[in-house]
């Protein structure tokens, strides 16, 4: 009887497990939402998201959004490798820095001279080193922090709707 109850219980909880989405899938959704709630100052012909240091994530993002638009723009995903510093030639609107060490990241961010590039990082502390948005986990939930001052310096502005859901630092 106990065995039957355990088997039944495992099947009841199985659909919940199958419906769970990964942290990377949540981050992909966040990237889309960030594009919608940031005011972009220049005319954009095509929205380009550059993914630094994670080609697999870039391919997954491309597959997920290949026939969709970001903020009503055609979407292009550009993977960038460690050591590649000339992102101005890539025409990035959004730069997502994945899983790098501090030395690689700070060198990379310091080489970005152009404005209007939204820099997003996986490392919370990067919010104090030039990142405009950083992801972090709190109570097993993916959250994000926004550095509003750095956003303004890049001539970007976050909508109050986005700021309402973020931890904001200056």
XYZ file of N, CA and C in Angstrom:
510
model
N 0.820 -1.196 0.000
C 0.000 0.000 0.000
C 0.863 1.259 0.000
N 1.898 1.251 0.848
C 2.800 2.396 0.920
C 3.519 2.594 -0.411
N 3.910 1.489 -1.044
C 4.590 1.569 -2.332
C 3.687 2.195 -3.388
N 2.421 1.806 -3.410
C 1.469 2.386 -4.364
C 1.311 3.884 -4.133
N 1.253 4.294 -2.881
C 1.111 5.717 -2.552
C 2.334 6.501 -3.017
N 3.529 5.940 -2.830
C 4.751 6.618 -3.272
C 4.808 6.748 -4.792
N 4.426 5.703 -5.494
C 4.412 5.750 -6.962
C 3.408 6.792 -7.442
N 2.228 6.808 -6.848
C 1.211 7.794 -7.209
C 1.708 9.209 -6.937
N 2.346 9.410 -5.799
C 2.868 10.725 -5.433
C 3.934 11.192 -6.424
N 4.785 10.277 -6.893
C 5.833 10.668 -7.840
C 5.234 11.121 -9.169
N 4.145 10.503 -9.613
C 3.508 10.925 -10.855
C 2.763 12.243 -10.703
N 2.230 12.497 -9.535
C 1.532 13.763 -9.298
C 2.513 14.928 -9.348
N 3.708 14.743 -8.801
C 4.676 15.843 -8.784
C 5.476 15.944 -10.079
N 5.432 14.937 -10.939
C 6.193 14.953 -12.183
C 5.847 16.123 -13.097
N 4.573 16.442 -13.354
C 4.289 17.580 -14.227
C 4.867 18.898 -13.706
N 4.886 19.075 -12.402
C 5.476 20.288 -11.831
C 6.952 20.348 -12.181
N 7.638 19.237 -12.073
C 9.052 19.175 -12.406
C 9.269 19.475 -13.886
N 8.444 18.924 -14.754
C 8.598 19.138 -16.191
C 8.322 20.582 -16.588
N 7.480 21.261 -15.832
C 7.152 22.647 -16.153
C 8.205 23.634 -15.668
N 9.129 23.172 -14.850
C 10.171 24.068 -14.340
C 11.055 24.519 -15.496
N 11.437 25.792 -15.459
C 12.329 26.284 -16.504
C 13.680 26.614 -15.888
N 14.688 26.573 -16.712
C 16.046 26.766 -16.215
C 16.338 28.241 -15.947
N 17.407 28.460 -15.204
C 17.848 29.824 -14.916
C 18.201 30.561 -16.214
N 18.828 29.855 -17.154
C 19.171 30.488 -18.431
C 17.925 30.907 -19.210
N 16.886 30.091 -19.173
C 15.641 30.465 -19.856
C 15.017 31.700 -19.215
N 15.097 31.795 -17.903
C 14.577 32.982 -17.215
C 15.392 34.204 -17.619
N 16.707 34.050 -17.694
C 17.564 35.166 -18.107
C 17.252 35.603 -19.539
N 16.956 34.662 -20.412
C 16.583 35.012 -21.786
C 15.315 35.861 -21.804
N 14.360 35.499 -20.987
C 13.118 36.276 -20.896
C 13.411 37.666 -20.342
N 14.264 37.735 -19.321
C 14.652 39.041 -18.772
C 15.297 39.921 -19.844
N 16.176 39.358 -20.661
C 16.825 40.158 -21.706
C 15.786 40.780 -22.635
N 14.784 39.995 -22.988
C 13.712 40.534 -23.834
C 12.995 41.674 -23.123
N 12.657 41.470 -21.867
C 11.931 42.508 -21.116
C 12.788 43.756 -20.922
N 14.087 43.573 -20.658
C 14.964 44.738 -20.521
C 14.932 45.579 -21.800
N 14.925 44.921 -22.950
C 14.913 45.677 -24.216
C 13.647 46.512 -24.356
N 12.567 46.046 -23.768
C 11.287 46.748 -23.882
C 11.167 47.918 -22.914
N 11.902 47.871 -21.804
C 11.736 48.879 -20.766
C 12.961 49.771 -20.575
N 13.801 49.817 -21.586
C 14.912 50.768 -21.645
C 14.617 51.710 -22.797
N 14.784 53.002 -22.558
C 14.617 53.982 -23.633
C 15.931 54.079 -24.388
N 15.882 53.735 -25.673
C 17.062 53.743 -26.529
C 17.096 55.074 -27.279
N 18.164 55.856 -27.159
C 18.172 57.215 -27.712
C 18.318 57.308 -29.225
N 18.945 56.362 -29.859
C 19.163 56.470 -31.295
C 18.182 55.585 -32.053
N 18.046 55.882 -33.337
C 17.230 55.011 -34.179
C 17.965 53.686 -34.354
N 17.236 52.629 -34.195
C 17.829 51.294 -34.303
C 17.191 50.592 -35.495
N 18.020 50.111 -36.400
C 17.495 49.351 -37.532
C 17.253 47.895 -37.143
N 18.177 47.368 -36.360
C 18.100 45.976 -35.925
C 18.648 45.936 -34.505
N 18.017 45.172 -33.635
C 18.454 45.085 -32.242
C 19.486 43.973 -32.132
N 20.687 44.322 -31.680
C 21.771 43.352 -31.594
C 22.148 43.096 -30.138
N 22.032 41.847 -29.742
C 22.460 41.429 -28.411
C 23.772 40.674 -28.561
N 24.805 41.173 -27.906
C 26.101 40.507 -27.905
C 26.230 39.712 -26.614
N 26.610 38.465 -26.744
C 26.778 37.579 -25.596
C 28.268 37.277 -25.472
N 28.859 37.707 -24.365
C 30.291 37.543 -24.144
C 30.560 36.304 -23.307
N 31.349 35.395 -23.865
C 31.862 34.237 -23.142
C 30.848 33.109 -22.954
N 29.887 32.948 -23.847
C 28.979 31.808 -23.745
C 28.250 31.601 -25.075
N 28.924 30.930 -25.991
C 28.352 30.694 -27.322
C 27.088 29.831 -27.240
N 27.071 28.872 -26.319
C 25.902 27.996 -26.162
C 24.658 28.817 -25.787
N 24.819 29.759 -24.858
C 23.705 30.625 -24.471
C 23.264 31.478 -25.661
N 24.221 31.992 -26.431
C 23.901 32.818 -27.602
C 23.084 32.027 -28.621
N 23.481 30.795 -28.872
C 22.749 29.945 -29.824
C 21.350 29.642 -29.299
N 21.245 29.349 -28.016
C 19.942 29.077 -27.406
C 19.020 30.296 -27.501
N 19.575 31.476 -27.241
C 18.793 32.713 -27.344
C 18.332 32.943 -28.782
N 19.222 32.701 -29.733
C 18.876 32.855 -31.151
C 17.756 31.893 -31.534
N 17.858 30.653 -31.098
C 16.820 29.659 -31.405
C 15.472 30.064 -30.821
N 15.486 30.590 -29.611
C 14.242 30.960 -28.932
C 13.550 32.140 -29.608
N 14.336 33.098 -30.097
C 13.755 34.337 -30.618
C 13.981 34.547 -32.112
N 14.330 33.494 -32.861
C 14.704 33.685 -34.255
C 13.603 34.313 -35.116
N 12.371 34.080 -34.830
C 11.305 34.653 -35.656
C 10.545 35.759 -34.927
N 11.084 36.203 -33.799
C 10.414 37.249 -33.019
C 11.210 38.538 -33.089
N 10.625 39.577 -32.540
C 11.283 40.876 -32.516
C 11.539 41.291 -31.077
N 12.570 42.078 -30.887
C 12.870 42.691 -29.597
C 12.531 44.154 -29.732
N 11.645 44.642 -28.907
C 11.235 46.056 -28.951
C 10.860 46.481 -30.366
N 10.177 45.615 -31.077
C 9.719 45.857 -32.450
C 10.839 45.943 -33.474
N 12.014 45.457 -33.148
C 13.143 45.449 -34.077
C 13.507 44.014 -34.414
N 14.014 43.819 -35.638
C 14.584 42.523 -35.969
C 15.743 42.267 -35.020
N 15.949 41.021 -34.690
C 16.934 40.656 -33.676
C 18.132 39.957 -34.303
N 19.312 40.328 -33.815
C 20.540 39.623 -34.179
C 21.272 39.288 -32.880
N 21.765 38.072 -32.786
C 22.543 37.638 -31.633
C 23.983 37.463 -32.104
N 24.920 38.083 -31.390
C 26.331 37.998 -31.751
C 27.126 37.433 -30.580
N 27.672 36.218 -30.736
C 28.531 35.699 -29.672
C 29.904 36.375 -29.735
N 30.452 36.716 -28.573
C 31.789 37.306 -28.482
C 32.659 36.393 -27.629
N 33.920 36.270 -28.003
C 34.844 35.397 -27.288
C 35.716 36.182 -26.331
N 36.251 35.485 -25.335
C 37.221 36.100 -24.430
C 38.397 36.579 -25.271
N 38.829 37.784 -25.008
C 39.926 38.375 -25.771
C 39.448 39.273 -26.892
N 38.176 39.208 -27.221
C 37.605 40.050 -28.275
C 37.128 41.344 -27.625
N 37.778 42.452 -27.947
C 37.492 43.700 -27.250
C 36.856 44.772 -28.122
N 36.813 44.603 -29.416
C 36.306 45.654 -30.292
C 34.815 45.470 -30.544
N 33.999 45.736 -29.523
C 32.571 45.480 -29.695
C 31.864 46.587 -30.456
N 32.497 47.769 -30.584
C 31.851 48.833 -31.344
C 31.584 48.378 -32.777
N 32.500 47.582 -33.328
C 32.318 47.094 -34.697
C 31.185 46.078 -34.784
N 30.769 45.531 -33.662
C 29.674 44.555 -33.635
C 28.308 45.237 -33.524
N 28.302 46.531 -33.266
C 27.061 47.312 -33.160
C 26.098 46.734 -32.121
N 26.620 46.449 -30.947
C 25.800 45.888 -29.872
C 24.891 46.958 -29.275
N 23.641 46.610 -29.057
C 22.737 47.447 -28.275
C 22.733 46.982 -26.825
N 22.876 45.684 -26.662
C 22.887 45.067 -25.342
C 24.080 44.120 -25.300
N 24.843 44.188 -24.230
C 25.989 43.307 -24.041
C 25.761 42.520 -22.761
N 25.670 41.210 -22.892
C 25.470 40.347 -21.735
C 26.766 39.591 -21.480
N 27.395 39.876 -20.339
C 28.675 39.271 -19.969
C 28.391 38.065 -19.079
N 28.789 36.899 -19.553
C 28.492 35.644 -18.865
C 29.731 35.060 -18.193
N 29.626 34.737 -16.936
C 30.586 33.873 -16.234
C 32.052 34.152 -16.535
N 32.501 35.356 -16.311
C 33.913 35.660 -16.511
C 34.548 35.999 -15.174
N 35.864 35.972 -15.145
C 36.516 36.409 -13.914
C 36.668 37.924 -13.949
N 36.949 38.498 -12.812
C 36.987 39.955 -12.672
C 37.985 40.599 -13.633
N 39.188 40.052 -13.761
C 40.220 40.663 -14.611
C 39.781 40.701 -16.071
N 39.206 39.598 -16.563
C 38.721 39.570 -17.948
C 37.616 40.597 -18.144
N 36.715 40.628 -17.198
C 35.537 41.470 -17.330
C 35.865 42.955 -17.260
N 36.684 43.352 -16.302
C 36.983 44.767 -16.139
C 37.771 45.283 -17.335
N 38.673 44.465 -17.884
C 39.401 44.846 -19.093
C 38.422 45.035 -20.240
N 37.487 44.136 -20.355
C 36.505 44.189 -21.433
C 35.610 45.419 -21.296
N 35.057 45.643 -20.112
C 34.146 46.777 -19.891
C 34.872 48.100 -20.085
N 36.123 48.188 -19.648
C 36.884 49.428 -19.809
C 37.178 49.751 -21.268
N 37.147 48.752 -22.137
C 37.393 48.982 -23.560
C 36.140 49.411 -24.319
N 35.021 49.479 -23.645
C 33.785 49.910 -24.297
C 33.703 51.421 -24.172
N 33.890 52.097 -25.287
C 33.904 53.556 -25.227
C 32.598 54.165 -25.715
N 31.832 53.400 -26.448
C 30.629 53.999 -27.017
C 29.477 53.980 -26.029
N 28.625 54.959 -26.142
C 27.432 55.021 -25.296
C 26.352 54.134 -25.896
N 25.240 54.096 -25.212
C 24.036 53.421 -25.696
C 24.148 51.901 -25.749
N 25.101 51.327 -25.027
C 25.194 49.873 -24.928
C 24.791 49.486 -23.511
N 23.720 48.736 -23.399
C 23.260 48.258 -22.098
C 24.121 47.068 -21.692
N 24.875 47.208 -20.597
C 25.778 46.155 -20.135
C 25.109 45.402 -18.985
N 24.982 44.089 -19.167
C 24.337 43.211 -18.192
C 25.350 42.143 -17.789
N 25.350 41.787 -16.512
C 26.331 40.823 -16.015
C 25.670 39.770 -15.133
N 26.351 38.633 -15.030
C 25.929 37.560 -14.130
C 26.457 37.745 -12.715
N 27.338 38.710 -12.517
C 28.000 38.892 -11.230
C 27.462 40.139 -10.533
N 26.886 39.977 -9.347
C 26.285 41.097 -8.619
C 27.271 42.248 -8.420
N 28.499 41.938 -8.050
C 29.486 42.985 -7.759
C 29.829 43.836 -8.975
N 29.546 43.344 -10.157
C 29.835 44.123 -11.370
C 28.987 45.384 -11.463
N 27.934 45.455 -10.697
C 27.083 46.646 -10.699
C 27.883 47.860 -10.221
N 28.944 47.620 -9.468
C 29.815 48.700 -8.987
C 31.058 48.869 -9.858
N 31.152 48.081 -10.944
C 32.330 48.126 -11.814
C 31.968 48.421 -13.263
N 30.806 49.001 -13.496
C 30.463 49.395 -14.858
C 29.267 48.699 -15.466
N 28.805 47.621 -14.853
C 27.604 46.957 -15.347
C 26.383 47.809 -14.994
N 25.399 47.823 -15.857
C 24.183 48.595 -15.610
C 23.102 47.745 -14.951
N 23.094 46.466 -15.300
C 22.163 45.505 -14.699
C 22.963 44.252 -14.358
N 22.757 43.731 -13.165
C 23.413 42.478 -12.769
C 22.376 41.532 -12.177
N 22.500 40.273 -12.547
C 21.638 39.237 -11.984
C 22.225 38.739 -10.668
N 21.339 38.298 -9.773
C 21.768 37.645 -8.540
C 20.641 36.753 -8.048
N 21.006 35.779 -7.205
C 20.017 34.881 -6.608
C 19.760 35.299 -5.172
N 18.495 35.349 -4.808
C 18.105 35.623 -3.427
C 16.920 34.722 -3.102
N 17.048 33.960 -2.043
C 16.005 33.016 -1.634
C 15.606 32.102 -2.790
N 16.598 31.644 -3.530
C 16.398 30.744 -4.670
C 15.606 31.374 -5.812
N 15.574 32.686 -5.880
C 14.882 33.392 -6.960
C 15.874 34.281 -7.688
N 15.736 34.333 -8.997
C 16.602 35.184 -9.802
C 16.091 36.618 -9.735
N 16.958 37.513 -9.318
C 16.621 38.933 -9.188
C 17.621 39.734 -10.012
N 17.392 41.041 -10.103
C 18.364 41.888 -10.779
C 18.470 43.225 -10.073
N 19.650 43.811 -10.201
C 19.947 45.110 -9.621
C 20.322 46.038 -10.773
N 19.910 47.297 -10.667
C 20.190 48.291 -11.710
C 21.018 49.416 -11.109
N 22.077 49.805 -11.814
C 22.850 50.980 -11.442
C 22.360 52.124 -12.325
N 21.463 52.918 -11.783
C 20.807 53.979 -12.545
C 21.791 55.060 -12.986
N 22.804 55.317 -12.177
C 23.799 56.346 -12.506
C 24.593 55.958 -13.754
N 25.021 54.706 -13.818
C 25.778 54.227 -14.979
C 24.884 54.208 -16.218
N 23.622 53.859 -16.040
C 22.671 53.907 -17.158
C 22.600 55.313 -17.749
N 22.462 56.302 -16.887
C 22.359 57.692 -17.344
C 23.616 58.137 -18.076
N 24.785 57.724 -17.571
C 26.045 58.089 -18.230
C 26.130 57.522 -19.640
N 25.455 56.417 -19.876
C 25.445 55.791 -21.200
C 24.291 56.303 -22.058
N 23.620 57.353 -21.594
C 22.472 57.939 -22.303
C 21.333 56.947 -22.468
N 21.149 56.089 -21.476
C 20.038 55.145 -21.453
C 19.169 55.455 -20.245
N 17.899 55.117 -20.351
C 16.984 55.382 -19.247
C 16.076 54.175 -19.046
N 15.984 53.732 -17.791
C 15.101 52.616 -17.450
C 13.714 53.155 -17.138
N 12.713 52.484 -17.647
C 11.326 52.824 -17.358
C 11.045 52.609 -15.871
N 10.148 53.402 -15.338
C 9.755 53.213 -13.937
C 9.186 51.811 -13.725
N 8.603 51.224 -14.766
C 8.048 49.873 -14.651
C 9.160 48.851 -14.394
N 10.304 49.060 -15.018
C 11.439 48.176 -14.794
C 12.053 48.430 -13.421
N 12.198 49.702 -13.067
C 12.802 50.065 -11.782
C 11.983 49.553 -10.602
N 10.678 49.435 -10.814
C 9.778 48.964 -9.760
C 10.113 47.535 -9.323
N 10.644 46.729 -10.244
C 10.935 45.326 -9.943
C 12.400 45.070 -9.609
N 13.213 46.112 -9.642
C 14.651 45.949 -9.437
C 15.091 46.508 -8.095
N 16.221 46.020 -7.654
C 16.946 46.700 -6.592
C 17.752 47.770 -7.328
N 17.695 49.009 -6.870
C 18.354 50.107 -7.580
C 19.472 50.673 -6.716
N 20.647 50.837 -7.335
C 21.774 51.492 -6.665
C 22.180 52.694 -7.498
N 22.848 53.631 -6.851
C 23.309 54.838 -7.556
C 24.807 54.825 -7.700
